[in-house]
GROMACS .gro file of C-alpha atoms in nm:
model
  248
    1UNK     CA    1   0.860  -1.703   1.502
    2UNK     CA    2   0.667  -1.714   1.176
    3UNK     CA    3   0.699  -1.412   0.950
    4UNK     CA    4   0.387  -1.213   0.869
    5UNK     CA    5   0.464  -1.234   0.499
    6UNK     CA    6   0.728  -1.421   0.301
    7UNK     CA    7   0.786  -1.342  -0.066
    8UNK     CA    8   0.995  -1.609  -0.232
    9UNK     CA    9   1.156  -1.574  -0.576
   10UNK     CA   10   0.861  -1.401  -0.745
   11UNK     CA   11   0.908  -1.367  -1.119
   12UNK     CA   12   0.670  -1.225  -1.378
   13UNK     CA   13   0.694  -1.145  -1.747
   14UNK     CA   14   0.452  -0.990  -1.995
   15UNK     CA   15   0.526  -1.168  -2.320
   16UNK     CA   16   0.903  -1.160  -2.356
   17UNK     CA   17   0.943  -0.861  -2.122
   18UNK     CA   18   1.056  -0.953  -1.766
   19UNK     CA   19   0.882  -0.743  -1.500
   20UNK     CA   20   0.983  -0.913  -1.174
   21UNK     CA   21   1.304  -1.107  -1.133
   22UNK     CA   22   1.321  -1.350  -0.837
   23UNK     CA   23   1.190  -1.088  -0.592
   24UNK     CA   24   1.242  -1.212  -0.236
   25UNK     CA   25   1.164  -1.035   0.093
   26UNK     CA   26   1.015  -1.097   0.436
   27UNK     CA   27   0.798  -0.893   0.670
   28UNK     CA   28   0.862  -1.002   1.027
   29UNK     CA   29   0.680  -0.728   1.218
   30UNK     CA   30   0.421  -0.457   1.151
   31UNK     CA   31   0.584  -0.154   0.993
   32UNK     CA   32   0.566   0.112   0.725
   33UNK     CA   33   0.759   0.007   0.415
   34UNK     CA   34   0.817   0.238   0.119
   35UNK     CA   35   0.865   0.065  -0.215
   36UNK     CA   36   1.092   0.289  -0.419
   37UNK     CA   37   1.228   0.283  -0.771
   38UNK     CA   38   1.190   0.446  -1.108
   39UNK     CA   39   0.873   0.394  -1.310
   40UNK     CA   40   0.845   0.064  -1.495
   41UNK     CA   41   1.051  -0.141  -1.249
   42UNK     CA   42   0.770  -0.379  -1.141
   43UNK     CA   43   0.647  -0.208  -0.824
   44UNK     CA   44   0.275  -0.204  -0.908
   45UNK     CA   45   0.294  -0.556  -1.050
   46UNK     CA   46   0.446  -0.676  -0.723
   47UNK     CA   47   0.161  -0.530  -0.518
   48UNK     CA   48  -0.102  -0.676  -0.750
   49UNK     CA   49   0.057  -1.020  -0.719
   50UNK     CA   50   0.077  -0.991  -0.340
   51UNK     CA   51  -0.297  -0.931  -0.319
   52UNK     CA   52  -0.363  -1.199  -0.583
   53UNK     CA   53  -0.505  -0.973  -0.850
   54UNK     CA   54  -0.237  -1.108  -1.082
   55UNK     CA   55  -0.057  -1.440  -1.091
   56UNK     CA   56   0.319  -1.472  -1.083
   57UNK     CA   57   0.500  -1.696  -1.330
   58UNK     CA   58   0.726  -1.841  -1.063
   59UNK     CA   59   0.774  -1.819  -0.689
   60UNK     CA   60   0.548  -1.826  -0.387
   61UNK     CA   61   0.395  -1.617  -0.109
   62UNK     CA   62   0.324  -1.720   0.248
   63UNK     CA   63   0.104  -1.531   0.493
   64UNK     CA   64   0.162  -1.636   0.853
   65UNK     CA   65   0.320  -1.954   0.724
   66UNK     CA   66   0.033  -2.047   0.492
   67UNK     CA   67   0.093  -2.060   0.119
   68UNK     CA   68  -0.126  -1.851  -0.110
   69UNK     CA   69  -0.230  -2.181  -0.265
   70UNK     CA   70  -0.394  -2.288   0.063
   71UNK     CA   71  -0.606  -1.977   0.117
   72UNK     CA   72  -0.923  -1.877  -0.066
   73UNK     CA   73  -0.847  -1.561  -0.272
   74UNK     CA   74  -1.141  -1.373  -0.117
   75UNK     CA   75  -1.016  -1.442   0.235
   76UNK     CA   76  -0.660  -1.353   0.130
   77UNK     CA   77  -0.773  -1.014  -0.004
   78UNK     CA   78  -0.961  -0.947   0.318
   79UNK     CA   79  -0.631  -0.957   0.506
   80UNK     CA   80  -0.408  -0.815   0.233
   81UNK     CA   81  -0.578  -0.518   0.063
   82UNK     CA   82  -0.464  -0.322  -0.240
   83UNK     CA   83  -0.550   0.042  -0.307
   84UNK     CA   84  -0.457   0.145  -0.660
   85UNK     CA   85  -0.342   0.481  -0.787
   86UNK     CA   86  -0.647   0.502  -1.010
   87UNK     CA   87  -0.943   0.463  -0.776
   88UNK     CA   88  -1.213   0.227  -0.896
   89UNK     CA   89  -1.563   0.319  -0.787
   90UNK     CA   90  -1.850   0.078  -0.820
   91UNK     CA   91  -2.180   0.197  -0.969
   92UNK     CA   92  -2.416   0.356  -0.722
   93UNK     CA   93  -2.370   0.589  -0.428
   94UNK     CA   94  -2.087   0.657  -0.185
   95UNK     CA   95  -2.267   0.443   0.072
   96UNK     CA   96  -2.310   0.161  -0.179
   97UNK     CA   97  -1.934   0.160  -0.226
   98UNK     CA   98  -1.864   0.160   0.147
   99UNK     CA   99  -2.109  -0.123   0.211
  100UNK     CA  100  -1.955  -0.340  -0.061
  101UNK     CA  101  -1.695  -0.502   0.164
  102UNK     CA  102  -1.948  -0.616   0.424
  103UNK     CA  103  -2.177  -0.748   0.154
  104UNK     CA  104  -1.894  -0.933  -0.014
  105UNK     CA  105  -1.777  -1.096   0.308
  106UNK     CA  106  -2.125  -1.131   0.461
  107UNK     CA  107  -2.036  -0.931   0.772
  108UNK     CA  108  -2.231  -0.651   0.945
  109UNK     CA  109  -2.163  -0.301   0.814
  110UNK     CA  110  -1.992  -0.091   1.085
  111UNK     CA  111  -2.152   0.247   1.030
  112UNK     CA  112  -1.975   0.420   1.319
  113UNK     CA  113  -1.634   0.297   1.203
  114UNK     CA  114  -1.706   0.410   0.847
  115UNK     CA  115  -1.804   0.757   0.972
  116UNK     CA  116  -1.490   0.772   1.185
  117UNK     CA  117  -1.270   0.692   0.886
  118UNK     CA  118  -1.450   0.940   0.662
  119UNK     CA  119  -1.404   1.211   0.924
  120UNK     CA  120  -1.033   1.130   0.948
  121UNK     CA  121  -1.002   1.199   0.576
  122UNK     CA  122  -1.201   1.525   0.585
  123UNK     CA  123  -1.500   1.358   0.420
  124UNK     CA  124  -1.740   1.398   0.714
  125UNK     CA  125  -1.958   1.648   0.522
  126UNK     CA  126  -1.990   1.428   0.213
  127UNK     CA  127  -2.343   1.325   0.112
  128UNK     CA  128  -2.341   0.943   0.123
  129UNK     CA  129  -2.620   0.942  -0.136
  130UNK     CA  130  -2.396   1.115  -0.387
  131UNK     CA  131  -2.328   0.910  -0.698
  132UNK     CA  132  -1.976   0.771  -0.696
  133UNK     CA  133  -1.933   0.879  -1.059
  134UNK     CA  134  -1.979   1.242  -0.951
  135UNK     CA  135  -1.692   1.241  -0.702
  136UNK     CA  136  -1.371   1.424  -0.776
  137UNK     CA  137  -1.052   1.225  -0.826
  138UNK     CA  138  -0.931   1.307  -0.475
  139UNK     CA  139  -1.265   1.212  -0.322
  140UNK     CA  140  -1.265   0.880  -0.507
  141UNK     CA  141  -0.914   0.805  -0.381
  142UNK     CA  142  -1.007   0.869  -0.020
  143UNK     CA  143  -1.337   0.678  -0.039
  144UNK     CA  144  -1.149   0.384  -0.191
  145UNK     CA  145  -0.905   0.392   0.100
  146UNK     CA  146  -1.189   0.395   0.353
  147UNK     CA  147  -1.354   0.106   0.170
  148UNK     CA  148  -1.037  -0.104   0.211
  149UNK     CA  149  -0.980  -0.004   0.573
  150UNK     CA  150  -1.331  -0.121   0.665
  151UNK     CA  151  -1.193  -0.474   0.623
  152UNK     CA  152  -0.932  -0.398   0.893
  153UNK     CA  153  -0.658  -0.552   0.678
  154UNK     CA  154  -0.337  -0.673   0.833
  155UNK     CA  155  -0.137  -0.565   0.528
  156UNK     CA  156  -0.230  -0.261   0.322
  157UNK     CA  157  -0.073  -0.228  -0.024
  158UNK     CA  158  -0.078   0.133  -0.142
  159UNK     CA  159   0.002   0.240  -0.497
  160UNK     CA  160   0.081   0.614  -0.494
  161UNK     CA  161  -0.240   0.688  -0.305
  162UNK     CA  162  -0.150   1.051  -0.229
  163UNK     CA  163   0.002   1.143  -0.567
  164UNK     CA  164  -0.306   1.326  -0.694
  165UNK     CA  165  -0.424   1.476  -0.364
  166UNK     CA  166  -0.402   1.837  -0.249
  167UNK     CA  167  -0.178   1.906   0.049
  168UNK     CA  168  -0.454   1.900   0.312
  169UNK     CA  169  -0.594   1.570   0.187
  170UNK     CA  170  -0.243   1.424   0.157
  171UNK     CA  171  -0.165   1.512   0.517
  172UNK     CA  172  -0.496   1.362   0.633
  173UNK     CA  173  -0.419   1.034   0.452
  174UNK     CA  174  -0.066   1.023   0.592
  175UNK     CA  175  -0.188   1.078   0.948
  176UNK     CA  176  -0.462   0.818   0.917
  177UNK     CA  177  -0.219   0.558   0.783
  178UNK     CA  178   0.040   0.631   1.052
  179UNK     CA  179  -0.226   0.599   1.321
  180UNK     CA  180  -0.361   0.285   1.155
  181UNK     CA  181  -0.022   0.118   1.146
  182UNK     CA  182   0.051   0.201   1.509
  183UNK     CA  183  -0.291   0.133   1.662
  184UNK     CA  184  -0.394  -0.168   1.454
  185UNK     CA  185  -0.049  -0.326   1.439
  186UNK     CA  186  -0.078  -0.336   1.061
  187UNK     CA  187   0.181  -0.321   0.785
  188UNK     CA  188   0.171  -0.074   0.496
  189UNK     CA  189   0.372  -0.130   0.178
  190UNK     CA  190   0.359   0.203  -0.001
  191UNK     CA  191   0.472   0.287  -0.353
  192UNK     CA  192   0.571   0.653  -0.364
  193UNK     CA  193   0.790   0.876  -0.579
  194UNK     CA  194   0.788   1.139  -0.305
  195UNK     CA  195   1.123   1.078  -0.136
  196UNK     CA  196   1.054   1.327   0.142
  197UNK     CA  197   0.734   1.138   0.220
  198UNK     CA  198   0.912   0.804   0.214
  199UNK     CA  199   1.185   0.923   0.448
  200UNK     CA  200   0.943   1.090   0.686
  201UNK     CA  201   0.690   0.806   0.715
  202UNK     CA  202   0.879   0.482   0.659
  203UNK     CA  203   1.052   0.245   0.894
  204UNK     CA  204   1.196   0.048   0.606
  205UNK     CA  205   1.277   0.085   0.236
  206UNK     CA  206   1.252  -0.168  -0.044
  207UNK     CA  207   1.440  -0.033  -0.346
  208UNK     CA  208   1.361  -0.212  -0.670
  209UNK     CA  209   1.528  -0.190  -1.010
  210UNK     CA  210   1.479  -0.414  -1.309
  211UNK     CA  211   1.227  -0.617  -1.112
  212UNK     CA  212   1.486  -0.713  -0.849
  213UNK     CA  213   1.506  -0.606  -0.485
  214UNK     CA  214   1.842  -0.429  -0.471
  215UNK     CA  215   1.809  -0.286  -0.120
  216UNK     CA  216   1.605  -0.383   0.185
  217UNK     CA  217   1.716  -0.145   0.454
  218UNK     CA  218   1.621   0.068   0.751
  219UNK     CA  219   1.484   0.399   0.622
  220UNK     CA  220   1.746   0.616   0.789
  221UNK     CA  221   2.032   0.397   0.670
  222UNK     CA  222   1.896   0.386   0.316
  223UNK     CA  223   1.877   0.762   0.282
  224UNK     CA  224   2.204   0.833   0.458
  225UNK     CA  225   2.414   0.550   0.317
  226UNK     CA  226   2.259   0.358   0.025
  227UNK     CA  227   2.451   0.040  -0.050
  228UNK     CA  228   2.421   0.029  -0.428
  229UNK     CA  229   2.515   0.268  -0.703
  230UNK     CA  230   2.163   0.237  -0.845
  231UNK     CA  231   2.012   0.363  -0.520
  232UNK     CA  232   2.266   0.644  -0.493
  233UNK     CA  233   2.180   0.757  -0.844
  234UNK     CA  234   1.809   0.736  -0.767
  235UNK     CA  235   1.844   0.949  -0.454
  236UNK     CA  236   2.025   1.218  -0.649
  237UNK     CA  237   1.688   1.302  -0.802
  238UNK     CA  238   1.613   1.489  -0.479
  239UNK     CA  239   1.900   1.669  -0.299
  240UNK     CA  240   1.938   1.603   0.073
  241UNK     CA  241   1.830   1.956   0.161
  242UNK     CA  242   1.501   1.881  -0.015
  243UNK     CA  243   1.431   1.581   0.205
  244UNK     CA  244   1.334   1.555   0.568
  245UNK     CA  245   1.613   1.509   0.819
  246UNK     CA  246   1.383   1.351   1.074
  247UNK     CA  247   1.239   1.018   0.958
  248UNK     CA  248   0.968   0.868   1.176
   0.00000   0.00000   0.00000
């Protein structure tokens, strides 16, 4: 059976500074994956390469057995979407931003689906004529997530998307993404520094250090019995009593 995604020996440097070092992993089934590691270890760079916003120096990526070299970048990004930590709003209104994906891919705009997603993120009372520049940071983050979900991506790459949200908004995003993963059969690869969140939501953990994948493990096993000293040291940042005991 062909894997959904295969990441083979990805390497990337900025000048003489290595960022990714032969990163290799596979996604065989839809699941929630938390990408963990200290800041500056290559996590965001990995996600940007996976959605083809940056180019790797070496290595390859296959999506359902097809190399990234065989697929038009626009079609690739329709199936593998990236939501950054700093939300980028296009000029114009909220509705202009939401309609962007259908305009880009020349598909009908699904108004009812957009409203459903906005409601799920507590944005049902938002004026769609409001200028995107006037949105708060949390509003921009949630609108950007809706904009990506309108493509119905098979893989969603999330870069600390709840880090700047209040608790209510954070919980709404978490619930939407859990429901999305289960109902759509999608995969989420989620960078987070919230270990309680990672343990509670994830099926699987990728732990990265120095640009290398040191651990690829079931979430429960990773938190209860990390295999490497680096992961054990990382987990000491949050004591066990501060983490959830009931991962999803």
